[in-house]
mmCIF file of C-alpha atoms in Angstrom:
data_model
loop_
_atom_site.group_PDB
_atom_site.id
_atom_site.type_symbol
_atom_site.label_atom_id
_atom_site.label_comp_id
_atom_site.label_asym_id
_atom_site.label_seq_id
_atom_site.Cartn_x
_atom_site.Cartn_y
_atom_site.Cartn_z
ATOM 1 C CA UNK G 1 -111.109 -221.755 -70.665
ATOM 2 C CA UNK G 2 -108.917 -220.024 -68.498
ATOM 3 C CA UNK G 3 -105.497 -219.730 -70.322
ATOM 4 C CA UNK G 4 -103.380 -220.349 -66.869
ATOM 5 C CA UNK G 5 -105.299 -224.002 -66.937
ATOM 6 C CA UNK G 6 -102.078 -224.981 -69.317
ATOM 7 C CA UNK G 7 -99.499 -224.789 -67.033
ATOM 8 C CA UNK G 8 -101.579 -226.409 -64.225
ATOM 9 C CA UNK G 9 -102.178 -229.586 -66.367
ATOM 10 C CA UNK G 10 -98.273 -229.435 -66.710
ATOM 11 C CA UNK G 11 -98.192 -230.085 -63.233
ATOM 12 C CA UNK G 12 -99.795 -232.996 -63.321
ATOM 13 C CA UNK G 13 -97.923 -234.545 -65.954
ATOM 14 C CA UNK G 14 -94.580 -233.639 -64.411
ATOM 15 C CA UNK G 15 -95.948 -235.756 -60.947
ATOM 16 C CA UNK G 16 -96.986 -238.393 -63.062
ATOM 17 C CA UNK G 17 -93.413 -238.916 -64.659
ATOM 18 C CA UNK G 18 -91.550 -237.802 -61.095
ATOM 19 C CA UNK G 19 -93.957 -240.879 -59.702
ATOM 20 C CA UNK G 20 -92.693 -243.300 -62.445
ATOM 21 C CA UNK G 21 -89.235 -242.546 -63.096
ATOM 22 C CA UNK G 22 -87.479 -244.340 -60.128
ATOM 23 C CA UNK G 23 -89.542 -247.882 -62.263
ATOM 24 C CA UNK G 24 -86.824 -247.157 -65.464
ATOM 25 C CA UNK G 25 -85.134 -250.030 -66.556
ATOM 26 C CA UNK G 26 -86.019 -252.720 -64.133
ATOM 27 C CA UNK G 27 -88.724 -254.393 -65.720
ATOM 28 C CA UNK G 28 -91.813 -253.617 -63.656
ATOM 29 C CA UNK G 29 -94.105 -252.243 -66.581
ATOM 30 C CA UNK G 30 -97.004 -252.210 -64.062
ATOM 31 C CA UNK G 31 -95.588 -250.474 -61.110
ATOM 32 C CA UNK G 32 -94.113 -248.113 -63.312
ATOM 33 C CA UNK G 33 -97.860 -247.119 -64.397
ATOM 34 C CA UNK G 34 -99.298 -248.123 -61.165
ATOM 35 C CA UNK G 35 -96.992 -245.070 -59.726
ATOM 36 C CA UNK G 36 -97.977 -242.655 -62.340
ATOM 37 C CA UNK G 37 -101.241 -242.947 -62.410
ATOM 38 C CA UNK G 38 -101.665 -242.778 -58.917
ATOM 39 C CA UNK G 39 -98.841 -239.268 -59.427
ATOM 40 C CA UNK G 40 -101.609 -237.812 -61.651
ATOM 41 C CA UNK G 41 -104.530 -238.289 -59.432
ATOM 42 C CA UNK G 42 -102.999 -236.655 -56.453
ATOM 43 C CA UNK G 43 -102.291 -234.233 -58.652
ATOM 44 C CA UNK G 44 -105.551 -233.469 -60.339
ATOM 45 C CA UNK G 45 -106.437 -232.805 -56.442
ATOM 46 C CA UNK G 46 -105.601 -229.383 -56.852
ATOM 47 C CA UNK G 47 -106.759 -228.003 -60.319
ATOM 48 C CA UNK G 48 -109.754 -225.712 -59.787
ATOM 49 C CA UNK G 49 -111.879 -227.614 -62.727
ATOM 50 C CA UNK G 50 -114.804 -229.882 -62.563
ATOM 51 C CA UNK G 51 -113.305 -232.704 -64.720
ATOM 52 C CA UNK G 52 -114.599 -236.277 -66.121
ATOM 53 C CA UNK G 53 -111.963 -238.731 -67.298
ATOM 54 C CA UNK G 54 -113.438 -239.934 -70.935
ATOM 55 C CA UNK G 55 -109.930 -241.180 -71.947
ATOM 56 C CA UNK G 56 -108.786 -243.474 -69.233
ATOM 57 C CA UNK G 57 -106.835 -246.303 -68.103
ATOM 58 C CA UNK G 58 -109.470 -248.864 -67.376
ATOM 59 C CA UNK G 59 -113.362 -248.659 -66.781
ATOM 60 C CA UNK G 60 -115.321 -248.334 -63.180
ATOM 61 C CA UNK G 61 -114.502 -251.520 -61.495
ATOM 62 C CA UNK G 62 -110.443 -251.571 -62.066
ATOM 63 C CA UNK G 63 -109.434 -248.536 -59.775
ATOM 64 C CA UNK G 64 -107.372 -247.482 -58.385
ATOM 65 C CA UNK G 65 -106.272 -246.457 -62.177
ATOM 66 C CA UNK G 66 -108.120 -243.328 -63.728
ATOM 67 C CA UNK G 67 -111.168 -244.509 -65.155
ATOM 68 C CA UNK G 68 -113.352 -243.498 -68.030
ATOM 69 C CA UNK G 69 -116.156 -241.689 -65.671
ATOM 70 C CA UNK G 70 -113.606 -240.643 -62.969
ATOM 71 C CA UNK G 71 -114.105 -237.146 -61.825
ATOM 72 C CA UNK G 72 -111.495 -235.418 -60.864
ATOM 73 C CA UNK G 73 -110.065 -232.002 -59.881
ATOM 74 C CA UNK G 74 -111.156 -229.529 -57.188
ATOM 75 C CA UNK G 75 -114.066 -227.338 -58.960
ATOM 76 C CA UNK G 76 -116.780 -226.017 -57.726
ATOM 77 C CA UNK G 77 -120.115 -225.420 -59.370
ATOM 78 C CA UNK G 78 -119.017 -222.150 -61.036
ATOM 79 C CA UNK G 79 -116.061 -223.722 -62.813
ATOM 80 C CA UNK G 80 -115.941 -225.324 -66.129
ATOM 81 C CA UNK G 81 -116.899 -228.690 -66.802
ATOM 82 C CA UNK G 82 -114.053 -230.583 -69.354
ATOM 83 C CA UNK G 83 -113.452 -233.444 -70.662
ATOM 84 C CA UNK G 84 -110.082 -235.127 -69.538
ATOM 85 C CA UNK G 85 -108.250 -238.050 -71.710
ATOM 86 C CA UNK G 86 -105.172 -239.481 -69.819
ATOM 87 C CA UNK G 87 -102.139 -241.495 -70.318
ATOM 88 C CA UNK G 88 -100.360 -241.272 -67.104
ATOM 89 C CA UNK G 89 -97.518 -243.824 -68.599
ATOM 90 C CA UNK G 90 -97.473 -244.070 -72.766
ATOM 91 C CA UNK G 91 -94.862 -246.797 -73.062
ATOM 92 C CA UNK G 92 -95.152 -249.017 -70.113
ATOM 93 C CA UNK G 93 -92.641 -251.731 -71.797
ATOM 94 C CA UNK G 94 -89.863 -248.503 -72.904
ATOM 95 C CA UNK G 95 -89.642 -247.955 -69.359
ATOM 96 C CA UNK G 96 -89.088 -251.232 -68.132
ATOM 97 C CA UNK G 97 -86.718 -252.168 -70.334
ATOM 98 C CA UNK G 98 -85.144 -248.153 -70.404
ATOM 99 C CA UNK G 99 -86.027 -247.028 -73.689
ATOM 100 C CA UNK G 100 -86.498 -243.857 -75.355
ATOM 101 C CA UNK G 101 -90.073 -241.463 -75.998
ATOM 102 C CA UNK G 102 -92.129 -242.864 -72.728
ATOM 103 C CA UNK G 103 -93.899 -240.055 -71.754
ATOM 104 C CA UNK G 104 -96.913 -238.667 -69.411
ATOM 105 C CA UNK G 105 -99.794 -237.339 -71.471
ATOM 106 C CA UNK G 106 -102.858 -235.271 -70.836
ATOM 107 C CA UNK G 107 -105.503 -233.804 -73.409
ATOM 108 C CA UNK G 108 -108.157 -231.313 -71.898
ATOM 109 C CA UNK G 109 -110.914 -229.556 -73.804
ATOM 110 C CA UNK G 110 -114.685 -228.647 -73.168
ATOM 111 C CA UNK G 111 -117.190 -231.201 -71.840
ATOM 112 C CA UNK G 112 -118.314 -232.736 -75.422
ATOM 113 C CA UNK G 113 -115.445 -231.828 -77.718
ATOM 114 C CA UNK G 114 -112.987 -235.222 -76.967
ATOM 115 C CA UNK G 115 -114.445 -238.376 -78.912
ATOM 116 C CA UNK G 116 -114.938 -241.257 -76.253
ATOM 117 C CA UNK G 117 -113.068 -243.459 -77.827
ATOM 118 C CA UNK G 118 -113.007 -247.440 -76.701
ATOM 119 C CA UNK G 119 -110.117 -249.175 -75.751
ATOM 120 C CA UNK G 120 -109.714 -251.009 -78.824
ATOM 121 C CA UNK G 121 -107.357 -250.045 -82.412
ATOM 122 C CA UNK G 122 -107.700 -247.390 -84.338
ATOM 123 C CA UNK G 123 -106.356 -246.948 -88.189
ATOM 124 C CA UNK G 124 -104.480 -243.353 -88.065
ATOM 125 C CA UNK G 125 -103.003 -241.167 -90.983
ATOM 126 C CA UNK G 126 -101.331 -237.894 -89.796
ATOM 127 C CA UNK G 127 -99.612 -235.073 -91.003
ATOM 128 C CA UNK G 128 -98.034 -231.666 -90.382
ATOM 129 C CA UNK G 129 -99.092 -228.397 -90.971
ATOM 130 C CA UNK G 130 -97.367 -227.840 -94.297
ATOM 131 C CA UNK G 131 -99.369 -231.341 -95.100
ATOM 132 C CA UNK G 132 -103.160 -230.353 -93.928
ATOM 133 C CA UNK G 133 -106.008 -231.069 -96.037
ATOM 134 C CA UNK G 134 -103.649 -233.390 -98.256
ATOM 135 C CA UNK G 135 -104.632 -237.050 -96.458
ATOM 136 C CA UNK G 136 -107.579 -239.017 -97.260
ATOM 137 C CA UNK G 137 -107.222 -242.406 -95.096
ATOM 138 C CA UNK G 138 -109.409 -244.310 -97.462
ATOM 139 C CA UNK G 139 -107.160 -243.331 -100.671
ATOM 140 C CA UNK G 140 -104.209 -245.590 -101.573
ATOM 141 C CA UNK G 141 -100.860 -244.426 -99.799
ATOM 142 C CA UNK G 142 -99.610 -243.675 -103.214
ATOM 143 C CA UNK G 143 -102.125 -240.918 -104.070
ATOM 144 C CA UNK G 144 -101.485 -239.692 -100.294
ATOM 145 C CA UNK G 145 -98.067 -239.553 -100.374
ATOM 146 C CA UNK G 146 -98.283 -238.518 -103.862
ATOM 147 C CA UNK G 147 -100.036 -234.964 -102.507
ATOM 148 C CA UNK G 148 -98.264 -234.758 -99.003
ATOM 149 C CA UNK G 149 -94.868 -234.950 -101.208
ATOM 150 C CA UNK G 150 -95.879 -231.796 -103.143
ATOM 151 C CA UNK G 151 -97.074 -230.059 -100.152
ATOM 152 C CA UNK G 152 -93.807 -230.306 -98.858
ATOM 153 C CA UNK G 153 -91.691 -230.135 -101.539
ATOM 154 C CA UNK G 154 -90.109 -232.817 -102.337
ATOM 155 C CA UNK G 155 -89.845 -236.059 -103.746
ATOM 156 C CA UNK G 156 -91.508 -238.904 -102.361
ATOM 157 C CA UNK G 157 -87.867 -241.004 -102.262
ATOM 158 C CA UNK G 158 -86.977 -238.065 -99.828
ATOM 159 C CA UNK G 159 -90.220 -238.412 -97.497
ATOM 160 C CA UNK G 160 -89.901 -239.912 -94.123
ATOM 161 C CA UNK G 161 -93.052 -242.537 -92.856
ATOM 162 C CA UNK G 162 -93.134 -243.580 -89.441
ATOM 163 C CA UNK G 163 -94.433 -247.268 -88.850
ATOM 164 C CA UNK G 164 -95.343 -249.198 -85.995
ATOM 165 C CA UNK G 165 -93.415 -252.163 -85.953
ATOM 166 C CA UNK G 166 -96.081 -254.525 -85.876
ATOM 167 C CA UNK G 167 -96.765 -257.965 -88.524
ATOM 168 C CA UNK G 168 -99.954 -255.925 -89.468
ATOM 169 C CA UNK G 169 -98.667 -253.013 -91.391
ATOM 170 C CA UNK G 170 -96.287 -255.567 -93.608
ATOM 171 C CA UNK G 171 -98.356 -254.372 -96.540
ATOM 172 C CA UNK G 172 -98.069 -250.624 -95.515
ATOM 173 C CA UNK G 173 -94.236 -251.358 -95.012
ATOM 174 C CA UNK G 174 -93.828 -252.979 -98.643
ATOM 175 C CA UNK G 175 -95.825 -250.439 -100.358
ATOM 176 C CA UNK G 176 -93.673 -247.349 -99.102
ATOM 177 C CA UNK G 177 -90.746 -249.091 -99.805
ATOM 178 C CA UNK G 178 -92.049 -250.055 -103.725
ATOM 179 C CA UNK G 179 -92.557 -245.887 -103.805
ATOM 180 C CA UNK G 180 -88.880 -245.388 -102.704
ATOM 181 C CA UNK G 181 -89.444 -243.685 -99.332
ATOM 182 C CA UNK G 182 -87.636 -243.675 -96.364
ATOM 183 C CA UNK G 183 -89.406 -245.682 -93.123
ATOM 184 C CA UNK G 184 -88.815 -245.055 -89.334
ATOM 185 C CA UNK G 185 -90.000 -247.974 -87.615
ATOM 186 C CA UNK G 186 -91.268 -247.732 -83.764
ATOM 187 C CA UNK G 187 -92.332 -250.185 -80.745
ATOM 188 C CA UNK G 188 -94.164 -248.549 -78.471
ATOM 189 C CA UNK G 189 -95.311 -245.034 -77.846
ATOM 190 C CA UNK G 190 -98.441 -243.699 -80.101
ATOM 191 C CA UNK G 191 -98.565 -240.553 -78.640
ATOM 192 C CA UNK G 192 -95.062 -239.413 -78.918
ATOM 193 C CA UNK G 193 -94.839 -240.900 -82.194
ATOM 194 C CA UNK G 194 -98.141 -239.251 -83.312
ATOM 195 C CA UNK G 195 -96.937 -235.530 -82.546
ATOM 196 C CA UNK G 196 -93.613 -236.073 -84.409
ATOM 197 C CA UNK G 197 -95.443 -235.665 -87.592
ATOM 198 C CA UNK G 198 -95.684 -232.294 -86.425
ATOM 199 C CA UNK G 199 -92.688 -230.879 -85.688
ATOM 200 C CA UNK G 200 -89.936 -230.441 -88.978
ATOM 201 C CA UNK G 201 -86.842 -231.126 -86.838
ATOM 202 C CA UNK G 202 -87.742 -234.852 -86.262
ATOM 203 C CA UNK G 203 -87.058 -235.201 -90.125
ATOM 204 C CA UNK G 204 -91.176 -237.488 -89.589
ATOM 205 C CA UNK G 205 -93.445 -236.677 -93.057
ATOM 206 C CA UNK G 206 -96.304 -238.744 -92.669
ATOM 207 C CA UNK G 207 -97.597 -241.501 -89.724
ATOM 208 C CA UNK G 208 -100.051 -244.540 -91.316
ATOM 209 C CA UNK G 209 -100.561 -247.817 -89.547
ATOM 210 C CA UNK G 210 -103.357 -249.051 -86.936
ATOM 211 C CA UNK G 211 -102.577 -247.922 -83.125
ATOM 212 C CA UNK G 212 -104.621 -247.424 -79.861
ATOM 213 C CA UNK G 213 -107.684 -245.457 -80.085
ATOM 214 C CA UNK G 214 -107.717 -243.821 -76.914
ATOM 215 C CA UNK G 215 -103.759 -242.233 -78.016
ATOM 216 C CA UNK G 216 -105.381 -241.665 -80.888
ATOM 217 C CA UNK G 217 -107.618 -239.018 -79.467
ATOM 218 C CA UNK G 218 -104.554 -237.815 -77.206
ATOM 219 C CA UNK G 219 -102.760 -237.509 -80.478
ATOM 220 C CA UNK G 220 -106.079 -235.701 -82.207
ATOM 221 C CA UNK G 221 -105.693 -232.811 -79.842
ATOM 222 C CA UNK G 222 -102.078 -231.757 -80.121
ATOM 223 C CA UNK G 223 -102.065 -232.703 -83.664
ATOM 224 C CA UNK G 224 -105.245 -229.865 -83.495
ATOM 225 C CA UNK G 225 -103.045 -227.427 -81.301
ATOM 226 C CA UNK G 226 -100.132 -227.513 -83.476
ATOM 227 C CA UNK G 227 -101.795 -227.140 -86.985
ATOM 228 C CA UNK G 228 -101.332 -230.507 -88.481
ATOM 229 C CA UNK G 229 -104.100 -233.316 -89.713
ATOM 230 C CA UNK G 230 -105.216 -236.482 -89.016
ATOM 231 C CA UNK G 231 -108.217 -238.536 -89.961
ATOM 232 C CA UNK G 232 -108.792 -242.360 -88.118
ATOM 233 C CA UNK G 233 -111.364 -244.920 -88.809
ATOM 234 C CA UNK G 234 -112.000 -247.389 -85.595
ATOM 235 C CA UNK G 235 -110.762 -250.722 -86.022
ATOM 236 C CA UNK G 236 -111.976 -253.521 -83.429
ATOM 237 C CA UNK G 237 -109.976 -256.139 -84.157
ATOM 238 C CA UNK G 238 -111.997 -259.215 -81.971
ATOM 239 C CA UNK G 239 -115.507 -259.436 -80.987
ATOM 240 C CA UNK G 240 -114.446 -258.384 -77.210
ATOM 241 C CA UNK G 241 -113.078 -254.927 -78.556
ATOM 242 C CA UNK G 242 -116.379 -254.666 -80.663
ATOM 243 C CA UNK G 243 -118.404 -255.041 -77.054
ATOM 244 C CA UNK G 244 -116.460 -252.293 -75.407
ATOM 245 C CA UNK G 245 -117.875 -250.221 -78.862
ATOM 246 C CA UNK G 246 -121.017 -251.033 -78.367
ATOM 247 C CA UNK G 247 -120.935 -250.409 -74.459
ATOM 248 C CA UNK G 248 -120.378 -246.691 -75.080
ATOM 249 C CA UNK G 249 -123.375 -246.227 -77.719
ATOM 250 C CA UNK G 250 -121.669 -246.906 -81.326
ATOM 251 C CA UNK G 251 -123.041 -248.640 -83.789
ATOM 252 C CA UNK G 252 -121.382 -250.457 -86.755
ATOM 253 C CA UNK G 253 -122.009 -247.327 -88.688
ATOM 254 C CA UNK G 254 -119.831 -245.003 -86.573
ATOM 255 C CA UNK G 255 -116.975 -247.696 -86.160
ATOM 256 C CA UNK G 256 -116.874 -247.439 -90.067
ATOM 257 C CA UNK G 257 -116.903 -243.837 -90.156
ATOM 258 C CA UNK G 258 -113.708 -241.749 -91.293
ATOM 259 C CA UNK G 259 -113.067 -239.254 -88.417
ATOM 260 C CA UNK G 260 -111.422 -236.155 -88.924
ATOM 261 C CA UNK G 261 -109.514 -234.119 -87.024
ATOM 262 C CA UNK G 262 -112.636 -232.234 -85.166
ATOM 263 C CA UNK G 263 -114.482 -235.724 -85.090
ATOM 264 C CA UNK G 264 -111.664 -236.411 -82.513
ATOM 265 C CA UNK G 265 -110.852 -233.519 -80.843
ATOM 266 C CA UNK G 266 -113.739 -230.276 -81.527
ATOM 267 C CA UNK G 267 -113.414 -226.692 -81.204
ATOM 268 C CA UNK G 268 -110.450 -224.417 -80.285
ATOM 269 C CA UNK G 269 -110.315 -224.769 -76.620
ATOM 270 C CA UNK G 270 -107.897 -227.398 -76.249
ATOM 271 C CA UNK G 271 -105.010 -227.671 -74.061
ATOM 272 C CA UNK G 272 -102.139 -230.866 -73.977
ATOM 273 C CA UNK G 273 -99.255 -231.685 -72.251
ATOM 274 C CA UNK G 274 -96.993 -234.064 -71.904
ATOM 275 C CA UNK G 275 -93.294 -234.679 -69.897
ATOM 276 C CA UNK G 276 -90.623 -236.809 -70.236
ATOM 277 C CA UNK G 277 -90.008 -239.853 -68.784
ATOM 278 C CA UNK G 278 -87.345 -241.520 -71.039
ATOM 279 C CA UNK G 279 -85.040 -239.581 -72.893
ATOM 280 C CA UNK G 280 -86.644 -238.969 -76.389
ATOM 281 C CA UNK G 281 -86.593 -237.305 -79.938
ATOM 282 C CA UNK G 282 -89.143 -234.706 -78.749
ATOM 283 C CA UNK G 283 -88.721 -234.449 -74.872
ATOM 284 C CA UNK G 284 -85.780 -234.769 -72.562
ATOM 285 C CA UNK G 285 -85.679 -237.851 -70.510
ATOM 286 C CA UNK G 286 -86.241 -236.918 -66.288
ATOM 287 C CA UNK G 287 -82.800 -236.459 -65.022
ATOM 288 C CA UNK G 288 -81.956 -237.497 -60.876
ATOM 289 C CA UNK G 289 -79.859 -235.138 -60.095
ATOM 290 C CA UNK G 290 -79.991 -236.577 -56.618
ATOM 291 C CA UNK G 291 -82.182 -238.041 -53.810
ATOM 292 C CA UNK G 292 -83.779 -234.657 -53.888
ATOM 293 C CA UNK G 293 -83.629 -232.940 -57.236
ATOM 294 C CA UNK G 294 -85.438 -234.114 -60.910
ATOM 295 C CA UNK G 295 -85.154 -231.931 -63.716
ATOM 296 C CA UNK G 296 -88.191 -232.664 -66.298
ATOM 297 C CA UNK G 297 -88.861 -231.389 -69.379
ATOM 298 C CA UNK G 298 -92.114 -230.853 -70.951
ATOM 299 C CA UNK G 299 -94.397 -229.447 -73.792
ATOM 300 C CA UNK G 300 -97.993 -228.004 -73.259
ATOM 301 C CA UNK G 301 -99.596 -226.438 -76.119
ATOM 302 C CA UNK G 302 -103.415 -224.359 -76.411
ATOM 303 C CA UNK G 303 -105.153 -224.881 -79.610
ATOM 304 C CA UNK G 304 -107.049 -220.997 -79.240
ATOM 305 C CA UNK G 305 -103.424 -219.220 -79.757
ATOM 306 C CA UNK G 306 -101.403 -221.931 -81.478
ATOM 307 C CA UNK G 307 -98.991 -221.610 -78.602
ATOM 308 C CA UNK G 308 -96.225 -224.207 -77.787
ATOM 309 C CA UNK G 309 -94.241 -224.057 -74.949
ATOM 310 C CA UNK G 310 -91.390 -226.392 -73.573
ATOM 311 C CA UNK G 311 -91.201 -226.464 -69.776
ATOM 312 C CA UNK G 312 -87.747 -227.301 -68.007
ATOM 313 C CA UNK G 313 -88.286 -227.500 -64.407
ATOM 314 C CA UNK G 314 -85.988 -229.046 -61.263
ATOM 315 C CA UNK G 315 -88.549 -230.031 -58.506
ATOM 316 C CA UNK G 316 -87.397 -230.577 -54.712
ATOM 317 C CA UNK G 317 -88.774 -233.552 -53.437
ATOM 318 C CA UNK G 318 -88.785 -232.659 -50.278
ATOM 319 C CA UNK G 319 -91.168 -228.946 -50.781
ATOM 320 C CA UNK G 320 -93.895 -231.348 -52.562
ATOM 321 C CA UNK G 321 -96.600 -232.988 -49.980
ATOM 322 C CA UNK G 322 -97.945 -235.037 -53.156
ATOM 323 C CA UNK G 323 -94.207 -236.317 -53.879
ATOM 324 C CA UNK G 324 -92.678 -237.063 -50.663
ATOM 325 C CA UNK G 325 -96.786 -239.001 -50.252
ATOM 326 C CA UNK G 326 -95.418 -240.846 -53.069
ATOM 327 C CA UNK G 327 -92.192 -241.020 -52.128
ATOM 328 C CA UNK G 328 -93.548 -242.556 -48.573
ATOM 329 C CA UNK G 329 -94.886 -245.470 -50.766
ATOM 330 C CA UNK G 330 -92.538 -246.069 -53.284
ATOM 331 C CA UNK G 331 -89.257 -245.076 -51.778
ATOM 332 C CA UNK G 332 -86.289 -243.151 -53.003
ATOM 333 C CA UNK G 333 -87.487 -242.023 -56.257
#
């Protein structure tokens, strides 16, 4: 895969968040995602791959958001076929109430190396790269945190585990406090949350708790880039989520399997980025500077090199046919 293909997909993510940003704080969860998904389709417009959308925001019949199936960008028939997974808005409800770590998020890779996942839950355990090879999601969390303690060196009253705040992981919640660790509890946001784990200054050990299975696979792929582990086990949690299983060709025995890290996201040709939408631990919030300037900040990593790069750009409005298109629609962004 063509190595320049990384800062293209950064492109797109920065019009997805430029698209959404004017929605912050005022409650319109939908518009704000209505606005970047349509950013990031406008945007695919112009990457030179022949893409398919496996990781979407609804199926076939609920455009206009990017659907699992969707093709997108502007290949031709001797450019690569990839699979795509999209979040063109993690954190709908942090940006309409103004809160920190929503992001826009792309994963890219090789047709047949991103797991379609359903939209239904997904139990997730991930780790650093100090940590790899150390989780097993089917052991207690004492064994696990038990080895992920000695991997990094310390004791497991000075280990850090991020938690959804949710009434389902009570037990997970009671259990790291009866070991003495510290907890970081978060609302919404998988994906930004998920790739924490990964970098040492957000003071993050060890993610455990049930999430989204599509983010999960988002997550899979810069968790893959950046070294780290994970390992997830689908989790329908009604008979409706089961369906949507079913629908794309698993059985009961694959929604029971442990998945590891290449069961999510295969190979080494991997690319993900993501910008800022809200200010956050990991990415800068995008800043108005007026009716015409946004500063964004983003990260895009490639899983062949290791490389991670943050991305601090100021955009003109007004020298973008896709934005002032979107401006047309949604105003003064």
């Amino acid at each position: 895969m063509d190595r320049n293909l990384a800062l293209e997909i950064v492109r797109v993510t920065e019009t997805a968040a430029l698209a959404s940003v004017r929605f912050m704080g005022k409650g319109d969860k939908n518009g704000a995602d209505g606005a970047a998904v349509e950013g990031m389709r406008k945007a695919f417009s112009s990457i030179k791959v022949r893409g398919e959308v496996v990781i979407g925001e609804g199926e076939l019949d609920e455009a206009p958001m990017l659907y699992i199936g969707e093709k997108v960008g502007c290949g031709t028939e001797s450019d690569m076929e990839v699979d795509i997974a999209v979040d063109p808005l993690d954190g709908t409800s942090l940006i309409a109430k103004g809160l920190p770590n929503a992001i826009a998020v792309i994963a890219m890779a090789k047709k047949g190396c991103l797991l379609h996942a359903p939209d239904t839950y997904m139990k997730k355990m991930i780790v650093g790269p100090k940590a790899k090879g150390c989780i097993d999601i089917n052991d207690s969390i004492e064994n696990n945190m038990t080895r992920v303690a000695k991997a990094l060196n310390k004791d497991i009253c000075d280990m850090t585990v991020i938690i959804q705040d949710r009434e389902r992981h009570d037990d997970i919640v009671a259990e790291v406090r009866r070991l003495g660790a510290r907890i970081k509890m978060f609302g919404d946001g998988d994906v930004a949350t998920g790739i924490a784990t990964c970098f040492e200054d957000t003071g993050v050990d060890i993610l455990m708790g049930i999430g989204g299975a599509p983010e999960g696979v988002i997550t899979a792929a810069a968790v893959k880039c950046m070294g780290g582990d994970m390992q997830g086990i689908l989790h329908p949690m009604s008979e409706e989520e089961k369906t949507r299983c079913y629908d794309l060709g698993l059985d009961d025995e694959t929604i029971g399997k442990t998945l590891l890290l290449d069961d999510l996201a295969k190979g080494d040709e991997l690319f993900f980025a993501a910008t800022g939408i809200t200010e956050g631990e990991l990415l800068k919030g995008a800043i108005c500077y007026d009716e015409n300037r946004i500063k964004t900040h983003s990260v895009v990593m490639r899983s062949k090199t290791g490389t991670i790069r943050f991305v601090e750009a100021v955009h003109r409005l007004d020298k973008s046919n896709v934005i002032e298109e979107l401006m047309e629609k949604y105003g003064n962004i």
